[in-house]
Coordinates of C-alpha atoms in Angstrom, one line a residue:
X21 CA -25.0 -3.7 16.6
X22 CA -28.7 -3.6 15.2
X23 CA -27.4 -5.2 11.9
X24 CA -25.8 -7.7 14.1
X25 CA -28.6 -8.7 16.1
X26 CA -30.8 -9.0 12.4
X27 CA -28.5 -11.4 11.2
X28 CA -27.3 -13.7 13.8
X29 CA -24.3 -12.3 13.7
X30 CA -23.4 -14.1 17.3
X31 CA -19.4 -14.0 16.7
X32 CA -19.2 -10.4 17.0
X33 CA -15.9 -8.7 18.5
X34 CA -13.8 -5.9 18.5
X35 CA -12.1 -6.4 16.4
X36 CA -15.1 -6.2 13.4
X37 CA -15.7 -2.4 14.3
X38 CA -13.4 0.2 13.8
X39 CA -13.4 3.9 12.8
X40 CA -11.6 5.5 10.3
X41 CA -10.4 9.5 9.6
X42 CA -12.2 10.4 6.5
X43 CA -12.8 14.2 5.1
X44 CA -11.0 15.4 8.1
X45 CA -13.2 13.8 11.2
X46 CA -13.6 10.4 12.8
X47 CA -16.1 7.7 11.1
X48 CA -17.6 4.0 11.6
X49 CA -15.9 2.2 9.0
X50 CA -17.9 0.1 6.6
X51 CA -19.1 -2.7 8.0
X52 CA -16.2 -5.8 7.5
X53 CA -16.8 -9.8 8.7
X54 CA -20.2 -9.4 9.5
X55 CA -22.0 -13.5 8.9
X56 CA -24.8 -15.2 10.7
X57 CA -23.6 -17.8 12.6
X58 CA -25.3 -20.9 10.8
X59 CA -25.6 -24.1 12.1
X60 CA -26.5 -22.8 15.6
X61 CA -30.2 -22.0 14.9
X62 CA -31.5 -18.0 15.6
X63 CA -28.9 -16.6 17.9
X64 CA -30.3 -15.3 20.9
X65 CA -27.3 -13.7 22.3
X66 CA -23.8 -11.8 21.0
X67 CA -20.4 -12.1 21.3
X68 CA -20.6 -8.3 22.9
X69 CA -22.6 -6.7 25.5
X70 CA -24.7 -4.2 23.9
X71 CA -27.4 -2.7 26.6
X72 CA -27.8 -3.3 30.4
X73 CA -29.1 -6.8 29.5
X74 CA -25.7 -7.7 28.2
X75 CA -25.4 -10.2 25.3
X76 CA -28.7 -10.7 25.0
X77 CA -30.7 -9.9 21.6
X78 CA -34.2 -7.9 22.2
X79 CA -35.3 -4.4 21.4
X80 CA -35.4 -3.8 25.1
X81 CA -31.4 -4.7 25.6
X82 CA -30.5 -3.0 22.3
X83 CA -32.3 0.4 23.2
X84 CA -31.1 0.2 27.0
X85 CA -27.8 2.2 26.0
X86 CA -29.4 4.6 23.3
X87 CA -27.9 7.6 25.0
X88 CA -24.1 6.2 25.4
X89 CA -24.5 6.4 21.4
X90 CA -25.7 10.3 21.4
X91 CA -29.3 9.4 20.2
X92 CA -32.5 10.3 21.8
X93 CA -34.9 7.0 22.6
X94 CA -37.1 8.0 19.9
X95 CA -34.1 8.0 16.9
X96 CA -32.4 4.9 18.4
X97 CA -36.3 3.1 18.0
X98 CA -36.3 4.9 14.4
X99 CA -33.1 3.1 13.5
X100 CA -33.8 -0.3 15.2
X101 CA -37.2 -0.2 13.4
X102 CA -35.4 0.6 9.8
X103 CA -33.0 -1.9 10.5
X104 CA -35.6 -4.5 11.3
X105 CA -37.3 -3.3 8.0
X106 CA -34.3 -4.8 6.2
X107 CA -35.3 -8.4 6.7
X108 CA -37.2 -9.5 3.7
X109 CA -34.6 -7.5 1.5
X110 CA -31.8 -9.5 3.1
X111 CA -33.5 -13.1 2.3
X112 CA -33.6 -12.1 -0.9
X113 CA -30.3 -10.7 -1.6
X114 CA -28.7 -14.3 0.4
X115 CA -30.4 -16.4 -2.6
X116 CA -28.5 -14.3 -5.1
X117 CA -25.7 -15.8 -3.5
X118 CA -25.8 -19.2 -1.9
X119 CA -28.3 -22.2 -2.6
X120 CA -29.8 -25.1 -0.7
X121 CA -28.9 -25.3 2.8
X122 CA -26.4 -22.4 3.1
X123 CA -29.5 -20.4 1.9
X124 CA -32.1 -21.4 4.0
X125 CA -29.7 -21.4 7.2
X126 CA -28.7 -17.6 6.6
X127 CA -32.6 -17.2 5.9
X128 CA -33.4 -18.6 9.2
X129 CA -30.7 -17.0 11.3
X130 CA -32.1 -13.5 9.7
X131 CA -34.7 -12.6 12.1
X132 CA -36.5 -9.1 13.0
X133 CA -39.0 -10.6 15.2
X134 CA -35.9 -10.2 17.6
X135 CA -35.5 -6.3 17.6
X136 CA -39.4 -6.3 18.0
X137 CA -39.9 -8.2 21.2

């Protein structure tokens, strides 16, 4: 969800998280269909609710729900904050892989100002 709010990932849905049985216990699958939206500018909502905000993408909304994922408030900012610290990394890996417009689009929907406010 924290990756999907960094990207602009706004056409999130069910059906791009699963879980798998691997070494004998439940897990998150890897991470499968996961694009920023371009064309529509930074998204400012999801597809999904994710806190008691709903849709909406800010630290506040995305933290709201911390304890429905067994985290304490303090690991839940941890992992928002590393998440956000994936940005510049991100732009940089997109212009190994698309030019021009495409790039600068996926560059602009890429935002951790976002999981900060």
């Amino acid at each position: 969800m924290c990756y999907n709010a960094l990207v602009g990932n706004s056409d999130d849905h069910p059906r791009n998280h699963a879980i798998i049985w691997l070494d004998g216990q439940w897990r998150l699958s890897p991470m499968y269909d996961v694009l920023p939206v371009l064309g529509e500018g930074p998204a400012q909502t999801l597809a999904m609710a994710v806190g008691r905000e709903g849709t909406k993408i800010n630290r506040k909304n995305l933290l709201s729900h911390h304890a429905h994922f067994a985290l304490s408030l303090d690991h839940a900012e941890h992992v928002l904050d590393e998440v956000a610290g994936w940005e510049q990394e991100l732009k940089e890996y997109y212009g190994q892989w698309l030019q021009g417009a495409e790039l600068e689009m996926a560059r602009e929907a890429t935002r951790a100002e976002r999981l900060h406010d």
